Short mmCIF file of C-alpha atoms and ligand atoms in Angstrom, two decimals:
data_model
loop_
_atom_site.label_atom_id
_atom_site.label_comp_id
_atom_site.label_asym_id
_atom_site.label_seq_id
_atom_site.Cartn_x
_atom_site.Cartn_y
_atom_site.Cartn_z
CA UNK A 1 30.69 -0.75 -8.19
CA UNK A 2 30.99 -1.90 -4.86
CA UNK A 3 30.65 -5.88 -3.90
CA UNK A 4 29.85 -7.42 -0.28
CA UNK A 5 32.09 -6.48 2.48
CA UNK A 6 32.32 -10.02 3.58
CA UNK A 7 32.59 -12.35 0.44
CA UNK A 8 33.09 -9.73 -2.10
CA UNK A 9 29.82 -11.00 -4.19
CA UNK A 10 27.72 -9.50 -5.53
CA UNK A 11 25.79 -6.40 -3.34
CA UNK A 12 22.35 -6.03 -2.85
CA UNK A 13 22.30 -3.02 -0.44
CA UNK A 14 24.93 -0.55 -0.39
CA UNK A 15 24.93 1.69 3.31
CA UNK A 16 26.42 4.35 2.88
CA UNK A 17 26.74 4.95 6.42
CA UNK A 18 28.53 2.33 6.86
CA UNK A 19 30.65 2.50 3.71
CA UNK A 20 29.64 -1.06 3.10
CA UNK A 21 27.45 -2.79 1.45
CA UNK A 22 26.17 -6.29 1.90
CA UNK A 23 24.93 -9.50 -0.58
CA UNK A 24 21.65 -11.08 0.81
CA UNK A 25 23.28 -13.49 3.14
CA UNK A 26 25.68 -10.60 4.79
CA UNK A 27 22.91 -7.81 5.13
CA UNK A 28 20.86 -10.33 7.12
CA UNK A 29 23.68 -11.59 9.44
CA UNK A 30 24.33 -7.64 9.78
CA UNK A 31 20.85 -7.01 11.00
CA UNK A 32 21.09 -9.41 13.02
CA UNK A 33 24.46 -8.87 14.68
CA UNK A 34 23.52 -5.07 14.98
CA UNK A 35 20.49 -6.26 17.06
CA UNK A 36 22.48 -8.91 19.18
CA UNK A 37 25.07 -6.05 19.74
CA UNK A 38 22.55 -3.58 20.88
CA UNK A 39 20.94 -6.52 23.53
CA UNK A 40 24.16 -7.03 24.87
CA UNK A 41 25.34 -3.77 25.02
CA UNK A 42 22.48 -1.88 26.82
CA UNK A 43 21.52 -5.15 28.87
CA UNK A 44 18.28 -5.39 27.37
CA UNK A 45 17.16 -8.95 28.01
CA UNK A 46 19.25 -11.98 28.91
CA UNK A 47 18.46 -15.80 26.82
CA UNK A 48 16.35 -16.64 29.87
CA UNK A 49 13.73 -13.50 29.49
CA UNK A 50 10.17 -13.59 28.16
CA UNK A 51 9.91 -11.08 25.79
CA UNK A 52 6.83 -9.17 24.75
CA UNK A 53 7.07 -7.80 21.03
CA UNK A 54 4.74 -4.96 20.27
CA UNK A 55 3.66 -5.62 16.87
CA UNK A 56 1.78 -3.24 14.42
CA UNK A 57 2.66 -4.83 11.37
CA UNK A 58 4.64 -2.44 9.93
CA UNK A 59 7.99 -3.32 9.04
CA UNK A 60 10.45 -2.69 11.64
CA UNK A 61 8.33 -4.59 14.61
CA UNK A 62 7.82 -7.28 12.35
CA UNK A 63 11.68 -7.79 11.65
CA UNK A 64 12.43 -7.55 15.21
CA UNK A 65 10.10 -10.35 15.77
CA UNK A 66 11.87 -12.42 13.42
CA UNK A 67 15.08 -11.12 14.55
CA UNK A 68 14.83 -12.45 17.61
CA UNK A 69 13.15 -15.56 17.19
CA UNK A 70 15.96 -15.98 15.07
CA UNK A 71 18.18 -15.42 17.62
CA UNK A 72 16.91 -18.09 19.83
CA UNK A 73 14.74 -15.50 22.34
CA UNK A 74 11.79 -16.54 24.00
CA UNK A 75 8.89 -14.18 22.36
CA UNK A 76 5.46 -13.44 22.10
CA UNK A 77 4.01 -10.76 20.15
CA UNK A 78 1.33 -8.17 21.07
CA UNK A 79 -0.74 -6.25 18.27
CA UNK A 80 -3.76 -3.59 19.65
CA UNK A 81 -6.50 -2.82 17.07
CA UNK A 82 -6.86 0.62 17.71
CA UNK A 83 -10.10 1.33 15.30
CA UNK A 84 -8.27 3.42 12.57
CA UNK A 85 -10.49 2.09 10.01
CA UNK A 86 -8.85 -0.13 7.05
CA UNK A 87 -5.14 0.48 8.31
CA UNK A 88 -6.01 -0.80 11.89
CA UNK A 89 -7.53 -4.00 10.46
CA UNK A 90 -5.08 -4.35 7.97
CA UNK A 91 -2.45 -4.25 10.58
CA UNK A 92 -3.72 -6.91 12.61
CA UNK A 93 -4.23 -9.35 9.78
CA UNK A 94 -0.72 -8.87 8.78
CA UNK A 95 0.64 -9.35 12.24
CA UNK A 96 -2.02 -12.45 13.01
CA UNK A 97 -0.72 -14.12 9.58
CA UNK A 98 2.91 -13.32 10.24
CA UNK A 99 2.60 -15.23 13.63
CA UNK A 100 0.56 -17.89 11.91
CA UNK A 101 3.10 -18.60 9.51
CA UNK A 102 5.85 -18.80 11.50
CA UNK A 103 3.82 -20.78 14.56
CA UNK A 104 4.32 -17.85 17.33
CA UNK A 105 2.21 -17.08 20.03
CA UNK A 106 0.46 -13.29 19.45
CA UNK A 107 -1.72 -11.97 22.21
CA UNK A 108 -4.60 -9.47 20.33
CA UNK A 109 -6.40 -6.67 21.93
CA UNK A 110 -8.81 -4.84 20.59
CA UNK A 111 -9.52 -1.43 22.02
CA UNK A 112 -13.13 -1.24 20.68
CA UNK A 113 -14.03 -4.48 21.95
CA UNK A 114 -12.03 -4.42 25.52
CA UNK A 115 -12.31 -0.60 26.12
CA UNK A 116 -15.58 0.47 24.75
CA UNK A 117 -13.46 3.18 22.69
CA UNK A 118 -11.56 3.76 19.22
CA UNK A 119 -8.57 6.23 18.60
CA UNK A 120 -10.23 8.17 16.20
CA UNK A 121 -13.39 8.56 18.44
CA UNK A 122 -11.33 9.52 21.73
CA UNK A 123 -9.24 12.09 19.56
CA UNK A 124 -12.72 13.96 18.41
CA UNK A 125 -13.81 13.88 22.03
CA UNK A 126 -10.98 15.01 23.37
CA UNK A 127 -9.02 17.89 22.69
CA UNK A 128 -5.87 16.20 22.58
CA UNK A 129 -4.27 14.97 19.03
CA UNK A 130 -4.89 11.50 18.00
CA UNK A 131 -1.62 10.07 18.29
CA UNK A 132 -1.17 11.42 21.93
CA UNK A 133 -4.41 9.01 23.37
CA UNK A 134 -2.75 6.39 20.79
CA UNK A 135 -0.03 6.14 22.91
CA UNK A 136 -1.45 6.51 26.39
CA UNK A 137 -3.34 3.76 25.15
CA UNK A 138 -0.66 1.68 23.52
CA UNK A 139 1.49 2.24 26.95
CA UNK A 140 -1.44 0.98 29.32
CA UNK A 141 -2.05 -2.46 27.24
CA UNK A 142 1.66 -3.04 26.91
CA UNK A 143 2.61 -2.37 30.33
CA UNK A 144 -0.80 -4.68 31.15
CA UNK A 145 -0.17 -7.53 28.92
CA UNK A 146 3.46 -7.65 30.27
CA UNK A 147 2.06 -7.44 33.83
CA UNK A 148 -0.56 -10.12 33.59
CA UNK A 149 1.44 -12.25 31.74
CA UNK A 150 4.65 -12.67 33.41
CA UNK A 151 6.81 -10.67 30.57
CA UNK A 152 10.19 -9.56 31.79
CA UNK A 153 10.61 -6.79 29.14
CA UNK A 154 8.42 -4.95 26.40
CA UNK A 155 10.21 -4.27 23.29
CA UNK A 156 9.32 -2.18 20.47
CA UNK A 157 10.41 -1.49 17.02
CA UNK A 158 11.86 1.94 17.16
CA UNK A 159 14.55 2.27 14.80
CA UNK A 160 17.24 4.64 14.47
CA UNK A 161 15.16 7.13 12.05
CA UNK A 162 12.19 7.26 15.12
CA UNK A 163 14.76 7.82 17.53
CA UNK A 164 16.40 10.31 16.02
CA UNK A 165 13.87 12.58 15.05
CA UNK A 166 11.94 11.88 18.42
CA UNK A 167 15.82 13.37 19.83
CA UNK A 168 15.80 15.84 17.57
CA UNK A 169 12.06 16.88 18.72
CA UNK A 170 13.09 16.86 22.22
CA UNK A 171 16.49 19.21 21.84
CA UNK A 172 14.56 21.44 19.80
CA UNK A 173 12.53 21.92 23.32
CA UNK A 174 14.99 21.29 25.60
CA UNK A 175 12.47 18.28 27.18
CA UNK A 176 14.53 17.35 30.22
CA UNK A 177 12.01 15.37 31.30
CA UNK A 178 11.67 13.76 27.84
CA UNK A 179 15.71 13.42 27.10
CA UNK A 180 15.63 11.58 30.11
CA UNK A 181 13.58 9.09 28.93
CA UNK A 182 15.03 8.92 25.81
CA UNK A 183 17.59 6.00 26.43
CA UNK A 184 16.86 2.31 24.44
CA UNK A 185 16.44 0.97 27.53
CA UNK A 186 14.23 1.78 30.30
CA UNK A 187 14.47 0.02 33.41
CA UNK A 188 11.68 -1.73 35.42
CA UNK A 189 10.11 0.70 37.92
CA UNK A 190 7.14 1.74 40.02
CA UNK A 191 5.38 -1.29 38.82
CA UNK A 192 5.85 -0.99 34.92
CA UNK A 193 7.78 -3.24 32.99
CA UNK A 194 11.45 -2.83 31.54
CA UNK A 195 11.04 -1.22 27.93
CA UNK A 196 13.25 -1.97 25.46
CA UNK A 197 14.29 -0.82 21.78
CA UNK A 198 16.55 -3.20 20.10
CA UNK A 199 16.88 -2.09 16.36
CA UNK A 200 17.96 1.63 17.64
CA UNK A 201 21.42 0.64 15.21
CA UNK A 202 19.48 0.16 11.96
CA UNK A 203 17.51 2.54 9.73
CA UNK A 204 14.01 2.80 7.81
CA UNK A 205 15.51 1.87 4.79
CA UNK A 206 17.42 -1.39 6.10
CA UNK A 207 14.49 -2.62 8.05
CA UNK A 208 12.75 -2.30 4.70
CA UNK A 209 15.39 -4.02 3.09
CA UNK A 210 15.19 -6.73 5.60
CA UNK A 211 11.58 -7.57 5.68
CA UNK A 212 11.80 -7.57 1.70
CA UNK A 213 14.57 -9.88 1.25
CA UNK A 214 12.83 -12.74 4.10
CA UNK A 215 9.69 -12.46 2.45
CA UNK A 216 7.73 -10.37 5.38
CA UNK A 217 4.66 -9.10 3.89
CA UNK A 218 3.95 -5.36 5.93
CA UNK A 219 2.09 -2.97 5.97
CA UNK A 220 3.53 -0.22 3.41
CA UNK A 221 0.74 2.88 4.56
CA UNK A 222 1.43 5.30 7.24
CA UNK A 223 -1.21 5.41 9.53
CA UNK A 224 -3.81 7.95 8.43
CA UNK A 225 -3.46 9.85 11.46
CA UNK A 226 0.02 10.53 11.37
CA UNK A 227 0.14 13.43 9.15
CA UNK A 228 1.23 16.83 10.00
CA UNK A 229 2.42 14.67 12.80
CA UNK A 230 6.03 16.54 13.45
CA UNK A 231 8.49 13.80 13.51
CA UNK A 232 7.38 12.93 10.13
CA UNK A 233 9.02 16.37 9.80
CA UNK A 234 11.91 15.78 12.11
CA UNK A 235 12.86 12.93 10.00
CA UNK A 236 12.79 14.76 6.82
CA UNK A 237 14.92 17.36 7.97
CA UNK A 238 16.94 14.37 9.23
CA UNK A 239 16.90 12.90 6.18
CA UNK A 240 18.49 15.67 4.10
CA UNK A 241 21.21 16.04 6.37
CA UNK A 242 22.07 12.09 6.11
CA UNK A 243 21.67 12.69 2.58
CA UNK A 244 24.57 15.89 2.84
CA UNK A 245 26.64 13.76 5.26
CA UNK A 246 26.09 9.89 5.45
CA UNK A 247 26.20 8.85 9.43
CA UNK A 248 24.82 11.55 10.57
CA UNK A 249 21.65 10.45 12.13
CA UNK A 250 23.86 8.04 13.63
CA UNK A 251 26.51 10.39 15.26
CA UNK A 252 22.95 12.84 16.51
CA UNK A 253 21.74 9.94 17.96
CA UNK A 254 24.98 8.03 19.88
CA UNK A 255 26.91 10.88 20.56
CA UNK A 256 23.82 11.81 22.78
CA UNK A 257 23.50 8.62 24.14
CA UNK A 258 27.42 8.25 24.64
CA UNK A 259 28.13 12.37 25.72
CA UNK A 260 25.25 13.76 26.96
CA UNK A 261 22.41 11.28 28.33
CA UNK A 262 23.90 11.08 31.31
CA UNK A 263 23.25 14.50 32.43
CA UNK A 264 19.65 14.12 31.90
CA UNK A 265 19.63 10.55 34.15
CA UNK A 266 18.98 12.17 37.58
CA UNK A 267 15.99 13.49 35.80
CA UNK A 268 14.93 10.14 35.62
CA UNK A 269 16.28 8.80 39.50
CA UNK A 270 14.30 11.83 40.73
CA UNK A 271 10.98 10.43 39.38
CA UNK A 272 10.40 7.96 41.57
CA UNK A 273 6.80 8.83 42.76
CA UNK A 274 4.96 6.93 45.39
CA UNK A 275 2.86 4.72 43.25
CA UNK A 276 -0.64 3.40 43.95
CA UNK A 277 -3.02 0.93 41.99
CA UNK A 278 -5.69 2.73 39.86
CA UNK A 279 -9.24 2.46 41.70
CA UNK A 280 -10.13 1.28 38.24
CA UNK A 281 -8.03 -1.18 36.41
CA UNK A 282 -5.26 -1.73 39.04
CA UNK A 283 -2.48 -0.94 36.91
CA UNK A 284 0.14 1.49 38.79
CA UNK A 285 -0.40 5.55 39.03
CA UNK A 286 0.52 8.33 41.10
CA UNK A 287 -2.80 9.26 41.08
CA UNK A 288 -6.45 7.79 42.10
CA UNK A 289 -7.42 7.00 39.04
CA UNK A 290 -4.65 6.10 36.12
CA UNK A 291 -4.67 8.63 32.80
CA UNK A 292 -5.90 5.52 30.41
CA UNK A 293 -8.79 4.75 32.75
CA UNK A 294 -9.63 8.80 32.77
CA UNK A 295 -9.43 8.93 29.29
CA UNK A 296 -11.78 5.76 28.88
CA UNK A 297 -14.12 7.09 31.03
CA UNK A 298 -14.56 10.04 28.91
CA UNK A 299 -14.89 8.70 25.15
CA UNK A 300 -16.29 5.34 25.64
CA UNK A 301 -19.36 4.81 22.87
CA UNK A 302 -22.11 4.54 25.29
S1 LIG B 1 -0.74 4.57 15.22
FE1 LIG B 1 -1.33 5.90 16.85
FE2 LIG B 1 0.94 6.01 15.51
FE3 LIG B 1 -1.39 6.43 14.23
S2 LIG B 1 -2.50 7.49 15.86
FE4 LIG B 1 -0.42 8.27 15.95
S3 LIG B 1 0.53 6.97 17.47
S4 LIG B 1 0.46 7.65 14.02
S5 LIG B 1 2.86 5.02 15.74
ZN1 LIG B 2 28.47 -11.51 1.13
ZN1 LIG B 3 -6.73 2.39 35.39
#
């Protein structure tokens, strides 16, 4: 039986990934030196940076947040109740009494209340799927809240189990535009903030790990409207591949990042569209009118 990699005590989580595993006290300085790595080496934030956390109170943002409060960065958190019945109000209690707990500063919007609209209600208005005005949505208040409120950089949760199958989805198209984009770090531009993804190094199961050995108290259901959704199926196929071959995921993921991202980058360089301010809200758009405040206009409850 294998014992901690550090102290040789007893393990609590073997990675086989890794071909390590960890007692409590190692796993948790792990997490947290795979996040401080990943800061440092995409140049995500510096010490002096206000960070925004976007916070749905599943586990992986919720272990960021703690990550890197732990790690002495100055945070606030964001959560959006985006009207998905029981799992949208479930996810903003849990994110309201992690923040509560801990004494940190979480900024709440409510897309009902602010917007005059719910996900569910623009998705059966619309033709598009649910999750696609989700995160037109999502996007808009991020970029908004970070605007308004002075935020040098927007992270998110992703983890390396969303970004690979989100890869995955985007070779299996050949996205250019997409693969582009697909870098944990996305630089300021055209008025919208820097985006960042710090736990890109660890997986489903660690952040899982994580939020059960500090005590985080998440939400365990997938949102309702997630299924059929494809990455769920990207990540299954993903899955029995890192079952076959452990790393895997890991050497999808990097060795784009590391061998082929950079072909895709003047995809990105080339984007740089004159921007305007939405007659609207303000917020920047190449067009008259930005695509949240279009999508508003059609599916707000009158
Ligand atoms: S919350 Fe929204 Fe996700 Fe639900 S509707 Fe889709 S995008 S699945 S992360
Ligand atoms: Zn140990
Ligand atoms: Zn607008």
């Amino acid at each position: 039986m294998k014992r901690c990699r550090v102290c040789n005590g007893p393990k609590v989580i073997e990675l086989r990934q890794h071909n390590a595993a960890f007692c409590q006290e190692h796993f948790i300085r792990f997490c947290h030196d795979q996040v401080a790595r990943t800061i440092k080496k995409f140049s995500m934030f510096e010490a002096t940076d206000r960070v925004l956390v976007a916070v749905s109170g599943g586990k992986d943002s919720l272990a960021l947040w703690e990550i890197l409060v732990e790690l002495g960065y100055d945070t606030e958190g964001l959560v959006i109740g985006l009207g998905i019945g029981e799992y949208s109000d479930e996810s903003t209690r849990l994110a309201t009494a992690f923040a509560d707990e801990r004494s940190l500063n979480l900024r709440t919007v409510n897309l009902a209340e602010t917007h005059g609209f719910t996900i569910p209600g623009a998705a059966a208005q619309t033709t598009r799927v649910p999750c696609s005005a989700c995160g037109l949505s999502k996007r808009h208040i991020f970029d908004e809240q970070a605007r308004t409120g002075g935020f040098d950089v927007v992270v998110t949760g992703h983890n390396l189990d969303d970004e690979a199958a989100v890869l995955f989805g985007n070779v299996a198209r050949w996205n250019r535009e997409y693969l582009a984009r697909q870098m944990p770090v996305l630089a300021a531009a055209n008025g919208f903030p820097r985006k960042a993804k710090p736990l890109v190094r660890l997986g489903e199961r660690e952040m899982a790990a994580y939020c059960v050995l500090r005590d985080i108290d998440y939400i365990v259901e997938e949102c309702p409207m997630a299924a059929g959704n494809k990455h769920l199926q990207y990540k299954e196929l993903l899955n029995a591949m890192e079952v076959q071959s452990p790393g895997s995921k890991q050497q999808f993921y990097f060795g784009f990042l590391e061998r082929a991202a950079p072909l895709f980058t003047a995809e990105l360089e080339a984007d740089g569209q004159p921007i305007h301010h939405c007659g609207v809200c303000g917020s920047p758009t190449s067009g008259a009118v930005c695509a949240f405040c279009r999508l508003k206009d059609r599916v707000a409850i009158q």
